[in-house]
Amino acid sequence: MKAIVYTKYGTPDVLELKEVDKPIPKDNEVLIKVYAVSINDWDLGLLQGDLINRLMNGLLKPKIKILGSDIAGRIEAIGKNVKKFQLGDEVYGDLSGRWGGFAEYSCARENELALKPVAMSFEEAAAIPQAGMLAIQGLHDKGQIHSGQKLLINGAGGGVGTFAVQISKLYGVEVTGVDSSSKLEMMRSMGFDHVIDYTQEDFTKNGHCYDLILDVKTNRSISDYARALCSNGIYVTVGGSMVRLLQALILGPWISMISKKNIRIVGLKQNKDLAYMNELFEAGKIKPVIDGPYKLDEVPKAFRHFGEGAHKGKVVITV
Ligand SMILES: NC(=O)c1ccc[n+]([C@@H]2O[C@H](COP(=O)([O-])OP(=O)(O)OC[C@H]3O[C@@H](n4cnc5c(N)ncnc54)[C@H](OP(=O)(O)O)[C@@H]3O)[C@@H](O)[C@H]2O)c1
């Protein structure tokens, strides 16, 4: 089968389209003919090989050589212990941990997959798993979103932000989105009530306060974020600078103790809320924002686009 392979850490130039062996599913796995896959920040980290990702995937060179976690496709073979799926089922899910999505075929365990609604395209399905779960788990599980709140999403024009605004609108909250100028028009068209260009304005210093902040960048000090929260406000980070995340982990409980403000961190629960995403999609309440689709041999170009932060929504590859 064809796959995008890398044998050393580096820029998207190290990604090569190659002929490799088709994977064979174990007894508890299915073999999926992949039709679409999307790029996540984690794929970029694994490609570039920062320290954390090297600890996970090999210090000197990558052990797992095919990246790509968010896949959508059709089941082509089934291990003998698989109960939930049948041949021909159209499925999608987040395979991070095993990866292997930038390929014509991939294997997955049944708990990593959900059935894809008929009306959802493979490209839409591949856009959902990781960013959709982070948006839901950030807003619901950690953020306890409810009507009448003022919500701010920092890094709002990418994968998580474009799902988060659609979900938050179901609660009747007033949503402000922060991103670079090239994304603000798209964000307004998606329903953001207010948009802020972070190159022009610092939302932590503009005198406004928010009941809930969902942050995908976490590039400011925790005291800056606390200042931007209203009394009883909740700040939820899904990711960003490692130093800032450590700060949130260590200082967050203190801030919660001495003020009426909460600092919380999302630990992704992969695929937990795919059934809920299916419900929202079928009710016409969410629609993934797709940048692309690119073709499999364009994955290096798609990674460059993603790495420059030039994408809007999710960068998707059709296989
Ligand atoms: N918690 C977990 O368990 C877990 C698991 C997996 C991933 N993650 C995290 O989840 C996040 C993924 O988010 P995503 O998919 O939405 O990423 P994304 O698609 O890359 O979106 C990020 C957006 O932030 C914008 N941005 C860049 N610098 C900014 C700044 N200083 N202020 C405001 N916005 C800025 C980017 O646009 P411009 O570049 O044009 O500015 C981009 O539109 C990552 O932080 C990742 O580490 C967390």
Coordinates of C-alpha atoms and ligand atoms in Angstrom, one line a residue, residues 41 130 134 154-155 157-160 178-180 183 198 216-217 219 238-240 266-268 306 309 311, ligand 1:
D41 CA -0.7 19.5 16.4
Q130 CA -9.2 14.9 18.4
L134 CA -11.0 18.6 23.1
N154 CA -8.0 31.8 22.4
G155 CA -6.6 30.3 19.2
G157 CA -9.7 29.7 14.1
G158 CA -8.1 26.3 14.1
G159 CA -9.5 22.8 14.8
V160 CA -10.6 23.0 18.4
V178 CA -9.0 35.4 19.4
D179 CA -6.8 34.6 16.4
S180 CA -4.7 36.3 13.7
K183 CA -9.0 34.2 10.2
Y198 CA -4.0 38.9 18.9
V216 CA -5.6 26.1 22.8
K217 CA -2.4 28.2 22.8
N219 CA 1.2 31.3 25.8
V238 CA -6.3 22.2 26.2
G239 CA -2.7 22.7 25.3
G240 CA 0.1 25.1 24.3
V266 CA -8.0 19.0 29.8
G267 CA -6.5 15.5 29.6
L268 CA -7.9 14.2 26.2
F306 CA -0.5 23.7 9.1
G309 CA -0.6 28.4 11.2
H311 CA -5.0 26.9 8.0
Ligands
LIG1 N1 -5.0 18.2 26.4 C1 -4.7 17.1 25.7 O1 -4.7 16.0 26.1 C2 -4.3 17.3 24.3 C3 -4.2 16.3 23.3 C4 -3.9 16.6 22.0 C5 -3.7 17.9 21.6 N2 -3.7 18.9 22.5 C6 -3.5 20.3 22.2 O2 -4.7 20.8 21.6 C7 -4.3 21.9 20.8 C8 -4.8 21.7 19.4 O3 -5.5 22.9 19.0 P1 -6.0 23.1 17.5 O4 -6.2 21.8 16.8 O5 -7.2 24.0 17.5 O6 -4.8 23.8 16.9 P2 -4.7 24.7 15.6 O7 -5.7 24.1 14.5 O8 -3.3 24.8 15.2 O9 -5.3 26.1 16.0 C9 -4.6 27.0 16.8 C10 -4.9 28.4 16.3 O10 -4.3 29.3 17.2 C11 -3.8 30.5 16.4 N3 -2.7 31.1 17.2 C12 -1.4 31.0 17.0 N4 -0.8 31.8 17.9 C13 -1.7 32.4 18.6 C14 -1.7 33.4 19.7 N5 -0.6 33.8 20.2 N6 -2.9 33.8 20.2 C15 -4.1 33.3 19.7 N7 -4.1 32.4 18.7 C16 -3.0 32.0 18.2 C17 -3.4 29.8 15.1 O11 -3.4 30.7 14.1 P3 -2.2 31.6 13.6 O12 -0.9 30.8 13.6 O13 -2.5 32.1 12.2 O14 -2.1 32.7 14.6 C18 -4.5 28.8 14.9 O15 -5.6 29.3 14.2 C19 -2.8 22.0 20.8 O16 -2.4 23.0 21.8 C20 -2.4 20.6 21.3 O17 -1.2 20.6 22.0 C21 -4.1 18.6 23.8

